[in-house]
Structure formats: structure tokens, C-alpha cells
Amino acid sequence: MIFNNVDFETYFKHYPDQNGYFGKYGGAYISDELKNAMREIDEAYFTICKSAKFINELRRIRRDFQGRPTPITHLERLSNSLGNVQLYVKREDLNHTGAHKLNHCMGEVLLAKFMGKKKVIAETGAGQHGVALATAAAYFGMECDIYMGTVDIAKQAPNVARMKILGANVVEVTHGLATLKEAVDAAFEAYAREYKDAIYCIGSVLGPHPFPMMVRDFQSIVGIEARAQFLEMTGELPDAVVACVGGGSNSMGMFSGFLNDPVDIYGVEPLGRGTALGDHAASLTYGTEGIMHGFNSIMLKDENGDPAPVYSVASGLDYPSSGPEHAFLHDLGRVKYDVISDDETVDAFYTLSRMEGIIPAIESAHAVAYGMKLAKTMGRGSVLMCLSGRGDKDMDFIIEQYGMR
Ligand SMILES: *Cc1c(COP(=O)(O)O)cnc(C)c1O
């Protein structure tokens, strides 16, 4: 399918280009030292990850350890309550550890092992990426250093405990505001020091090239499975595909399976409390072009041009930018980006739980809320949503903040 001069038949051969660009977005805006490290990863990726040995090992792990393929569930009761549109969810909540993040962590740490590295390094905010990476590191017997701000360590005690039980070192970052931004800087500094023995594992389709491409490729299993399963279940493709967008990894994984199909694709960003800067994290909807954390994308900036403060009820979505490929697909118009508020999300969280027996992650509930809205406007057809994770982690917070419904 050709869309605005981009041929999606051959899209993955050309995007990103050799230098990691999706159109004008992406690239690698980093120190010379880190450039060497990235070049090493880039070369390893293109040799190791294309080898039958690597691919077969990753397939075996996905089946025997992660429990893939994850199913698609038809939400019959919810669909009937809304009208004639049929809603479906891809169940990444049933992937081991309860979310999609393990898909790229297993790929990244397997690559580290093939490269002969001894350690993996990352930062974490809410702790979800840290837990997924600590899980992968435990599986492969690798050392694992997770950088985390003092403030987040205090807020995310259960995830800190999980990481420690899994054998990771949680490295406390005390300077500045002691949250995610400082943790990112500290983790990158550690990587620049240790890259001979270690590899940095990014948590989404973000950061300098080759990470946005690598993480997309590792997550593409979501879209590949979903497309085949949906065809098998219904004999057709869905009319619309929906996923929530924080950094953008579960959505890129899902979307990559459908870019070349006559399917409407929707990326859902968190509107939080409203449209004022600081009240949301809808970077693609309200942001402008800019460089942060080593790549060019669309971002939310404060008056000095620095990354703006962001907010969402979903801590996995409150990042002031999104991956460069999303910025590209946004400008191209191939994916439509739209927003869902905290209140709509919490409604969807309870509705899906009550009507279908699935408690969604509060991030994923954004996609469900949007799919429910679409169902009302479409009148007929089918919508496939990515249920990126399960909601056990969010229950206490939702009840405390919004009350039991
Ligand atoms: C981290 C997380 C997200 C957001 O990350 P993406 O890279 O945008 O996918 C969404 N859902 C869940 C369950 C998460 O843990």
C-alpha cells in the first residue's frame, strides 16, 4: 500500500535509514564515546539478530518462558453493550510478568549475551521496565544495574522489591529532583564508562539509533501474531487497530503488523487532567519538533525549550516525547493520534473489569476507552485493541484516588 508517497510494502527495508532516520526524526545525538558504543550495538544487531541461531533461540524463549503466543479475546459482552461494532483485545497482559515490556527486554538481553557482555544497564521510573529487565537478566544469568531516583524508589516499593528479589542492583540516584530524568542521565553516564562489558537496554522505541528500530523489531511479534490470529478468528482484518502511546513500544509492535493493510490505526495519548501544559503527556498531539535523550522527535517543551513537566494517571505514559517513528507516522498521517482523559480511562478500567473479567493496566485502559468511543461512532465493523498489560499494579491507587465503583 502506498500512502503519501511511502510504500508500506517495503517500509521496513527503508525505515529507518542507515543513520537511524524516519524522515527527519530519529538519529543519534550523543557524545563520541557513546557513538562508538551505539555503532557496536548496531553492527551486532545486523549480524547476530539476523542469524538463524539467534532467531530460533528467541522463538524458543518466547514460547517456553514468556508463554507466547498471547491470545486475542473477543469482548462479546462489552461489544453488545455498545452497539454493533465487535471489540477484540490482544492479551499482552498474559505475557510473562504481565505486560509487553518483556518482549524487547528478552531480545535485548539475548543480544547482550551473544555479544559476550556481562551486564545490562537501564533506568526506570515507575519500575515496570526495571522489573522486566531484571527478569530477563535473571533468566540469562547477567548482572543488572537499574538506576532509579530516590523519589521513585520511595513511591514504587513493590517494584523495587521485585527487582531485588530477581537479583538486580537498584542504584539510587539522589541529585536534582531524583526522578526519571536524573536516572536516565546517571544510567547513560554509567554506560559510557562501562560499555566494554555492559549494554544499555532502553525501555521503549526511544533513544539514539539503533534502539527505536531494535525495540520495534522485538515488539513486532505482537502485531505479527495479532494479524494472523485475527484473520484466523474472523476471516478478515480488523477495521481499526488501537494502542496506547507512552514512549510507543506496545503500539509500534502492534501497528507494525498492519501498516501495509487497509486498516485505520489509532495511537492514544494521555490527556491527564486537561490540555494545559503540565496536565497531560500528549506529546504527539500538542508537542513540537525537538531533540531530547539522544533523538529528534516531537516533544512537549517548557518556555526554555527543555522537556516540559508532564502528568498522567498512568505512570507508564507520562513521558514528554514519543519514539521518532511515531513522529514520522504522525506527520505522514498513516496513524491518527488522539487523546483520552484520566476520567475516561478510569471508567474503561472498571467497565472492562466488570463486563469481561479482565483488569487492565491503567495505561492499556486508555486504548480500551478509545476503542469503546470508536465503537459508538463507527456503527459497524471491528476494532482490535492492544491490552498492553494487566492492572494488578494499579488497583490500590485507583481505589484510593477514584473510589470503588
Ligand atoms: C510501560 C507501559 C506502557 C507504555 O510504554 P510504551 O512504550 O508506550 O508501550 C503501556 N502499557 C503498559 C502496561 C506498560 O507497562
Short mmCIF file of C-alpha atoms and ligand atoms in Angstrom, two decimals:
data_model
loop_
_atom_site.label_atom_id
_atom_site.label_comp_id
_atom_site.label_asym_id
_atom_site.label_seq_id
_atom_site.Cartn_x
_atom_site.Cartn_y
_atom_site.Cartn_z
CA MET A 1 0.00 0.00 0.00
CA ILE A 2 1.33 3.43 -0.97
CA PHE A 3 0.35 6.20 1.42
CA ASN A 4 1.59 9.79 0.93
CA ASN A 5 4.48 8.54 -1.23
CA VAL A 6 5.65 5.96 1.30
CA ASP A 7 5.42 2.36 0.04
CA PHE A 8 4.43 0.24 3.04
CA GLU A 9 5.14 -2.95 1.10
CA THR A 10 8.86 -2.27 1.52
CA TYR A 11 8.63 0.08 4.51
CA PHE A 12 10.78 -1.92 6.93
CA LYS A 13 13.67 -2.04 4.44
CA HIS A 14 13.82 1.74 4.22
CA TYR A 15 12.73 2.98 7.66
CA PRO A 16 14.83 3.81 9.50
CA ASP A 17 17.62 4.65 7.01
CA GLN A 18 21.29 3.76 7.65
CA ASN A 19 21.67 6.65 10.10
CA GLY A 20 18.55 5.82 12.02
CA TYR A 21 16.17 8.37 10.49
CA PHE A 22 12.45 8.03 9.91
CA GLY A 23 12.14 11.04 7.61
CA LYS A 24 13.60 13.89 9.70
CA TYR A 25 13.02 12.12 13.03
CA GLY A 26 15.37 9.81 14.94
CA GLY A 27 19.15 9.86 14.55
CA ALA A 28 21.73 9.70 17.33
CA TYR A 29 22.50 12.98 19.12
CA ILE A 30 25.11 11.71 21.57
CA SER A 31 28.76 12.04 22.65
CA ASP A 32 31.52 10.48 20.53
CA GLU A 33 32.12 7.89 23.24
CA LEU A 34 28.52 6.75 23.14
CA LYS A 35 28.62 6.81 19.34
CA ASN A 36 31.21 4.03 19.45
CA ALA A 37 29.00 2.05 21.79
CA MET A 38 25.97 2.52 19.54
CA ARG A 39 27.95 1.51 16.46
CA GLU A 40 28.91 -1.71 18.23
CA ILE A 41 25.28 -2.46 19.05
CA ASP A 42 24.18 -1.53 15.52
CA GLU A 43 26.70 -3.90 13.94
CA ALA A 44 25.88 -6.70 16.36
CA TYR A 45 22.18 -6.23 15.71
CA PHE A 46 22.56 -6.56 11.96
CA THR A 47 24.73 -9.68 12.14
CA ILE A 48 23.59 -11.55 15.25
CA CYS A 49 19.89 -10.78 15.13
CA LYS A 50 19.60 -11.93 11.53
CA SER A 51 21.23 -15.28 12.29
CA ALA A 52 19.08 -18.42 12.45
CA LYS A 53 20.67 -19.29 15.80
CA PHE A 54 19.53 -16.03 17.42
CA ILE A 55 16.07 -16.14 15.86
CA ASN A 56 15.46 -19.74 16.88
CA GLU A 57 16.66 -19.09 20.41
CA LEU A 58 14.35 -16.07 20.71
CA ARG A 59 11.43 -18.11 19.35
CA ARG A 60 12.06 -20.86 21.88
CA ILE A 61 12.23 -18.35 24.75
CA ARG A 62 9.01 -16.67 23.65
CA ARG A 63 7.20 -19.98 23.65
CA ASP A 64 8.69 -21.75 26.69
CA PHE A 65 9.41 -18.85 29.04
CA GLN A 66 7.12 -15.98 28.06
CA GLY A 67 4.12 -18.10 27.18
CA ARG A 68 3.66 -16.73 23.66
CA PRO A 69 1.66 -16.52 21.53
CA THR A 70 -0.68 -14.49 23.72
CA PRO A 71 -4.32 -14.87 22.66
CA ILE A 72 -6.83 -12.45 21.22
CA THR A 73 -10.07 -12.25 23.19
CA HIS A 74 -13.40 -11.20 21.66
CA LEU A 75 -15.13 -8.83 24.10
CA GLU A 76 -18.64 -10.00 23.42
CA ARG A 77 -20.50 -8.54 26.36
CA LEU A 78 -18.78 -5.16 26.07
CA SER A 79 -19.40 -5.06 22.29
CA ASN A 80 -23.09 -5.86 22.69
CA SER A 81 -23.48 -3.16 25.34
CA LEU A 82 -22.14 -0.52 22.93
CA GLY A 83 -23.90 -1.47 19.68
CA ASN A 84 -22.89 -3.48 16.61
CA VAL A 85 -19.13 -2.98 16.48
CA GLN A 86 -17.13 -6.01 17.63
CA LEU A 87 -14.27 -5.29 20.03
CA TYR A 88 -11.20 -7.52 20.47
CA VAL A 89 -8.10 -7.31 22.64
CA LYS A 90 -4.59 -8.66 22.09
CA ARG A 91 -3.71 -10.06 25.50
CA GLU A 92 -0.21 -8.80 26.33
CA ASP A 93 -1.39 -8.91 29.96
CA LEU A 94 -0.91 -12.68 29.63
CA ASN A 95 2.73 -12.35 28.55
CA HIS A 96 5.07 -13.37 31.44
CA THR A 97 5.43 -10.54 34.01
CA GLY A 98 2.06 -9.21 32.87
CA ALA A 99 2.95 -6.75 30.12
CA HIS A 100 4.53 -6.34 26.70
CA LYS A 101 7.82 -4.90 28.00
CA LEU A 102 9.38 -8.34 28.40
CA ASN A 103 9.21 -8.78 24.59
CA HIS A 104 12.01 -6.29 23.98
CA CYS A 105 13.88 -6.99 27.21
CA MET A 106 14.33 -10.67 26.30
CA GLY A 107 15.56 -9.63 22.84
CA GLU A 108 17.95 -7.00 24.21
CA VAL A 109 19.46 -9.28 26.85
CA LEU A 110 19.77 -12.20 24.42
CA LEU A 111 21.66 -9.83 22.12
CA ALA A 112 23.87 -8.80 25.08
CA LYS A 113 24.64 -12.46 25.73
CA PHE A 114 25.53 -13.13 22.08
CA MET A 115 27.80 -10.04 22.20
CA GLY A 116 29.64 -11.50 25.20
CA LYS A 117 28.52 -8.76 27.62
CA LYS A 118 28.32 -9.45 31.35
CA LYS A 119 25.97 -6.72 32.47
CA VAL A 120 22.85 -4.85 31.44
CA ILE A 121 22.14 -1.27 32.50
CA ALA A 122 18.91 0.74 32.45
CA GLU A 123 16.94 3.41 34.22
CA THR A 124 13.41 3.07 35.45
CA GLY A 125 10.71 5.48 36.61
CA ALA A 126 7.65 3.58 37.79
CA GLY A 127 9.74 0.42 37.85
CA GLN A 128 7.96 -1.55 35.11
CA HIS A 129 10.94 -1.51 32.74
CA GLY A 130 13.29 -2.27 35.62
CA VAL A 131 11.27 -5.35 36.60
CA ALA A 132 11.08 -6.64 33.00
CA LEU A 133 14.82 -6.16 32.52
CA ALA A 134 15.66 -7.72 35.90
CA THR A 135 13.54 -10.72 34.85
CA ALA A 136 15.42 -11.09 31.57
CA ALA A 137 18.79 -10.65 33.31
CA ALA A 138 17.91 -13.35 35.86
CA TYR A 139 16.89 -15.71 33.04
CA PHE A 140 20.21 -15.22 31.23
CA GLY A 141 22.38 -15.04 34.39
CA MET A 142 23.55 -11.47 33.70
CA GLU A 143 24.38 -8.71 36.14
CA CYS A 144 21.77 -5.96 36.10
CA ASP A 145 22.11 -2.34 37.31
CA ILE A 146 18.87 -0.37 37.44
CA TYR A 147 19.19 3.39 38.04
CA MET A 148 16.27 4.89 39.90
CA GLY A 149 15.62 8.26 41.57
CA THR A 150 15.22 8.42 45.35
CA VAL A 151 11.68 9.79 44.95
CA ASP A 152 10.63 6.91 42.67
CA ILE A 153 12.26 4.32 44.94
CA ALA A 154 10.07 5.56 47.79
CA LYS A 155 6.91 5.58 45.63
CA GLN A 156 7.41 2.22 43.93
CA ALA A 157 8.32 -0.05 46.82
CA PRO A 158 6.76 -3.26 45.37
CA ASN A 159 8.65 -2.92 42.08
CA VAL A 160 11.90 -2.15 43.93
CA ALA A 161 11.36 -5.34 45.95
CA ARG A 162 10.67 -7.32 42.75
CA MET A 163 13.87 -6.11 41.13
CA LYS A 164 15.90 -7.00 44.22
CA ILE A 165 14.31 -10.45 44.54
CA LEU A 166 15.24 -11.01 40.89
CA GLY A 167 18.85 -10.19 41.77
CA ALA A 168 19.19 -6.72 40.22
CA ASN A 169 21.19 -3.88 41.83
CA VAL A 170 18.91 -0.88 42.28
CA VAL A 171 21.25 2.12 42.09
CA GLU A 172 19.80 5.13 43.88
CA VAL A 173 20.10 8.49 42.09
CA THR A 174 19.93 11.29 44.64
CA HIS A 175 20.74 14.50 42.73
CA GLY A 176 18.35 17.07 41.24
CA LEU A 177 14.67 16.15 41.51
CA ALA A 178 15.77 12.50 41.93
CA THR A 179 13.20 11.13 39.45
CA LEU A 180 13.27 9.64 35.95
CA LYS A 181 15.23 12.38 34.18
CA GLU A 182 18.16 12.16 36.62
CA ALA A 183 18.01 8.36 36.47
CA VAL A 184 18.29 8.47 32.63
CA ASP A 185 21.34 10.75 32.86
CA ALA A 186 23.00 8.56 35.50
CA ALA A 187 22.35 5.37 33.54
CA PHE A 188 23.80 6.88 30.34
CA GLU A 189 26.89 8.07 32.26
CA ALA A 190 27.39 4.57 33.67
CA TYR A 191 27.02 3.12 30.20
CA ALA A 192 29.64 5.49 28.74
CA ARG A 193 32.03 4.24 31.49
CA GLU A 194 31.20 0.55 31.23
CA TYR A 195 30.24 -0.13 27.63
CA LYS A 196 33.05 -2.62 27.04
CA ASP A 197 31.40 -5.05 29.47
CA ALA A 198 27.84 -3.80 29.52
CA ILE A 199 24.94 -2.97 27.27
CA TYR A 200 22.29 -0.35 27.79
CA CYS A 201 18.72 -1.60 27.47
CA ILE A 202 16.20 1.07 26.66
CA GLY A 203 12.59 0.70 27.79
CA SER A 204 10.71 1.80 24.67
CA VAL A 205 11.13 2.80 21.00
CA LEU A 206 13.22 5.76 22.18
CA GLY A 207 16.78 6.97 22.48
CA PRO A 208 19.53 7.13 19.89
CA HIS A 209 19.67 4.84 16.85
CA PRO A 210 19.59 1.79 16.78
CA PHE A 211 17.23 1.50 19.80
CA PRO A 212 13.98 2.74 18.22
CA MET A 213 14.43 0.20 15.41
CA MET A 214 15.59 -2.66 17.64
CA VAL A 215 12.80 -2.28 20.17
CA ARG A 216 10.23 -2.01 17.36
CA ASP A 217 11.55 -5.17 15.76
CA PHE A 218 11.46 -7.08 19.06
CA GLN A 219 7.93 -5.83 19.75
CA SER A 220 6.72 -6.58 16.22
CA ILE A 221 5.84 -10.09 17.41
CA VAL A 222 2.70 -8.50 18.90
CA GLY A 223 1.48 -7.28 15.51
CA ILE A 224 2.61 -10.38 13.61
CA GLU A 225 0.73 -12.69 15.97
CA ALA A 226 -2.31 -10.42 16.18
CA ARG A 227 -2.75 -10.12 12.41
CA ALA A 228 -2.58 -13.89 11.86
CA GLN A 229 -4.82 -14.63 14.85
CA PHE A 230 -7.44 -12.09 13.84
CA LEU A 231 -7.58 -13.49 10.30
CA GLU A 232 -7.88 -16.99 11.71
CA MET A 233 -10.65 -15.99 14.12
CA THR A 234 -12.78 -13.88 11.79
CA GLY A 235 -11.55 -14.47 8.23
CA GLU A 236 -10.96 -10.72 7.89
CA LEU A 237 -8.68 -7.95 9.06
CA PRO A 238 -9.95 -5.59 11.77
CA ASP A 239 -11.32 -2.25 10.53
CA ALA A 240 -9.38 -0.39 13.19
CA VAL A 241 -6.39 -1.07 15.43
CA VAL A 242 -5.85 0.88 18.66
CA ALA A 243 -2.98 1.09 21.17
CA CYS A 244 -1.84 3.49 23.88
CA VAL A 245 1.32 5.53 23.28
CA GLY A 246 3.78 6.43 26.02
CA GLY A 247 7.26 6.00 24.61
CA GLY A 248 5.49 3.97 21.97
CA SER A 249 6.69 0.36 22.12
CA ASN A 250 3.48 -1.68 22.52
CA SER A 251 1.82 0.49 19.87
CA MET A 252 4.72 0.22 17.39
CA GLY A 253 4.73 -3.54 17.89
CA MET A 254 1.01 -3.73 17.20
CA PHE A 255 0.93 -1.16 14.37
CA SER A 256 3.88 -2.69 12.51
CA GLY A 257 1.70 -5.71 11.70
CA PHE A 258 -0.97 -3.57 10.00
CA LEU A 259 0.84 -0.63 8.34
CA ASN A 260 0.55 -2.21 4.88
CA ASP A 261 -3.14 -3.10 5.30
CA PRO A 262 -6.32 -1.12 4.65
CA VAL A 263 -6.80 -0.73 8.40
CA ASP A 264 -7.31 2.54 10.31
CA ILE A 265 -4.67 2.87 13.01
CA TYR A 266 -5.09 4.94 16.18
CA GLY A 267 -2.45 5.86 18.76
CA VAL A 268 -3.94 7.01 22.07
CA GLU A 269 -2.13 9.58 24.19
CA PRO A 270 -2.87 10.52 27.81
CA LEU A 271 -4.82 13.77 28.21
CA GLY A 272 -4.50 13.50 32.00
CA ARG A 273 -6.39 16.34 33.69
CA GLY A 274 -6.68 18.56 30.61
CA THR A 275 -5.00 20.46 27.77
CA ALA A 276 -2.83 22.88 29.84
CA LEU A 277 0.92 22.20 29.68
CA GLY A 278 1.82 20.12 32.73
CA ASP A 279 -1.61 18.49 32.96
CA HIS A 280 -1.12 15.87 30.23
CA ALA A 281 1.54 13.88 28.36
CA ALA A 282 0.09 14.02 24.83
CA SER A 283 3.36 14.86 23.11
CA LEU A 284 2.38 14.00 19.52
CA THR A 285 -0.96 15.79 19.79
CA TYR A 286 0.31 19.02 21.39
CA GLY A 287 4.12 18.97 21.00
CA THR A 288 6.65 20.36 18.52
CA GLU A 289 9.85 19.08 16.94
CA GLY A 290 12.85 18.86 19.24
CA ILE A 291 15.81 16.82 20.45
CA MET A 292 15.97 15.05 23.81
CA HIS A 293 17.58 11.88 25.21
CA GLY A 294 19.63 11.46 22.04
CA PHE A 295 16.97 11.59 19.30
CA ASN A 296 14.87 14.04 17.27
CA SER A 297 11.11 13.69 17.65
CA ILE A 298 8.00 15.62 18.62
CA MET A 299 8.07 16.71 22.24
CA LEU A 300 6.44 18.87 24.89
CA LYS A 301 8.71 21.80 25.83
CA ASP A 302 8.69 24.37 28.60
CA GLU A 303 9.38 28.10 27.96
CA ASN A 304 13.15 27.41 27.82
CA GLY A 305 12.77 24.68 25.22
CA ASP A 306 13.56 21.95 27.75
CA PRO A 307 11.36 18.86 28.22
CA ALA A 308 8.17 20.06 29.93
CA PRO A 309 6.73 18.56 33.11
CA VAL A 310 4.06 16.02 32.19
CA TYR A 311 1.27 14.25 34.01
CA SER A 312 -0.95 11.21 33.50
CA VAL A 313 -2.81 8.87 35.84
CA ALA A 314 -0.73 6.18 34.09
CA SER A 315 2.91 6.42 35.15
CA GLY A 316 3.91 4.32 32.12
CA LEU A 317 2.63 7.04 29.78
CA ASP A 318 3.99 10.23 31.38
CA TYR A 319 6.95 10.91 29.12
CA PRO A 320 7.34 14.30 27.34
CA SER A 321 8.03 12.77 23.91
CA SER A 322 7.42 9.60 21.91
CA GLY A 323 9.57 7.48 19.64
CA PRO A 324 10.75 9.04 16.35
CA GLU A 325 8.84 6.53 14.23
CA HIS A 326 5.60 7.73 15.80
CA ALA A 327 6.51 11.32 14.93
CA PHE A 328 7.08 10.18 11.35
CA LEU A 329 3.81 8.23 11.11
CA HIS A 330 2.05 11.20 12.71
CA ASP A 331 3.27 13.70 10.10
CA LEU A 332 2.59 11.21 7.32
CA GLY A 333 -0.97 10.72 8.57
CA ARG A 334 -0.73 6.92 8.42
CA VAL A 335 -1.52 6.73 12.14
CA LYS A 336 -4.06 9.05 13.73
CA TYR A 337 -3.08 10.20 17.23
CA ASP A 338 -5.78 11.25 19.65
CA VAL A 339 -6.25 11.66 23.41
CA ILE A 340 -8.15 10.08 26.28
CA SER A 341 -8.52 11.73 29.71
CA ASP A 342 -7.85 10.25 33.15
CA ASP A 343 -11.60 10.10 33.87
CA GLU A 344 -12.44 8.25 30.63
CA THR A 345 -9.58 5.86 31.41
CA VAL A 346 -10.81 5.04 34.90
CA ASP A 347 -14.31 4.41 33.51
CA ALA A 348 -12.85 1.97 30.98
CA PHE A 349 -10.75 0.32 33.72
CA TYR A 350 -13.90 -0.54 35.69
CA THR A 351 -16.03 -1.33 32.62
CA LEU A 352 -13.58 -3.88 31.18
CA SER A 353 -13.11 -5.46 34.62
CA ARG A 354 -16.85 -5.76 35.28
CA MET A 355 -18.03 -6.79 31.82
CA GLU A 356 -15.19 -9.05 30.70
CA GLY A 357 -13.30 -10.22 33.79
CA ILE A 358 -10.08 -8.53 32.67
CA ILE A 359 -8.46 -5.91 34.91
CA PRO A 360 -6.37 -3.80 32.51
CA ALA A 361 -3.22 -1.82 33.28
CA ILE A 362 -4.22 1.82 33.60
CA GLU A 363 -2.02 2.52 30.55
CA SER A 364 -3.90 -0.08 28.49
CA ALA A 365 -7.24 1.27 29.74
CA HIS A 366 -6.53 4.36 27.58
CA ALA A 367 -6.67 2.13 24.47
CA VAL A 368 -9.83 0.41 25.73
CA ALA A 369 -11.53 3.76 26.39
CA TYR A 370 -10.70 4.90 22.86
CA GLY A 371 -11.87 1.64 21.31
CA MET A 372 -15.17 1.99 23.17
CA LYS A 373 -15.58 5.54 21.80
CA LEU A 374 -14.78 4.35 18.26
CA ALA A 375 -17.33 1.55 18.59
CA LYS A 376 -20.03 4.14 19.22
CA THR A 377 -19.08 6.32 16.22
CA MET A 378 -18.29 3.56 13.69
CA GLY A 379 -21.70 1.91 13.82
CA ARG A 380 -20.41 -1.35 12.37
CA GLY A 381 -17.13 -3.24 11.91
CA SER A 382 -14.40 -4.43 14.25
CA VAL A 383 -11.77 -2.86 16.48
CA LEU A 384 -8.66 -4.63 17.75
CA MET A 385 -7.07 -3.04 20.83
CA CYS A 386 -3.71 -3.79 22.39
CA LEU A 387 -4.12 -4.69 26.04
CA SER A 388 -0.50 -3.89 26.86
CA GLY A 389 -0.61 -5.10 30.48
CA ARG A 390 -2.60 -6.25 33.47
CA GLY A 391 -3.87 -3.94 36.16
CA ASP A 392 -2.92 -5.57 39.47
CA LYS A 393 -0.24 -2.92 39.90
CA ASP A 394 -2.85 -0.13 39.64
CA MET A 395 -5.70 -1.41 41.82
CA ASP A 396 -4.69 0.19 45.14
CA PHE A 397 -4.01 3.55 43.52
CA ILE A 398 -7.28 3.62 41.55
CA ILE A 399 -9.38 2.71 44.59
CA GLU A 400 -7.56 5.29 46.71
CA GLN A 401 -7.85 8.10 44.14
CA TYR A 402 -11.20 7.37 42.50
CA GLY A 403 -13.00 5.14 44.96
CA MET A 404 -14.52 1.70 44.42
CA ARG A 405 -17.31 1.88 41.84
C1 LIG B 1 5.30 0.90 30.03
C2 LIG B 1 3.93 0.56 29.66
C3 LIG B 1 3.27 1.24 28.60
C4 LIG B 1 3.86 2.39 27.87
O1 LIG B 1 5.01 2.12 27.14
P1 LIG B 1 5.03 2.04 25.56
O2 LIG B 1 6.49 2.03 25.24
O3 LIG B 1 4.34 3.27 25.03
O4 LIG B 1 4.34 0.81 25.16
C5 LIG B 1 1.99 0.83 28.27
N1 LIG B 1 1.37 -0.18 28.92
C6 LIG B 1 1.98 -0.85 29.93
C7 LIG B 1 1.24 -1.95 30.60
C8 LIG B 1 3.28 -0.50 30.33
O5 LIG B 1 3.87 -1.17 31.33
#
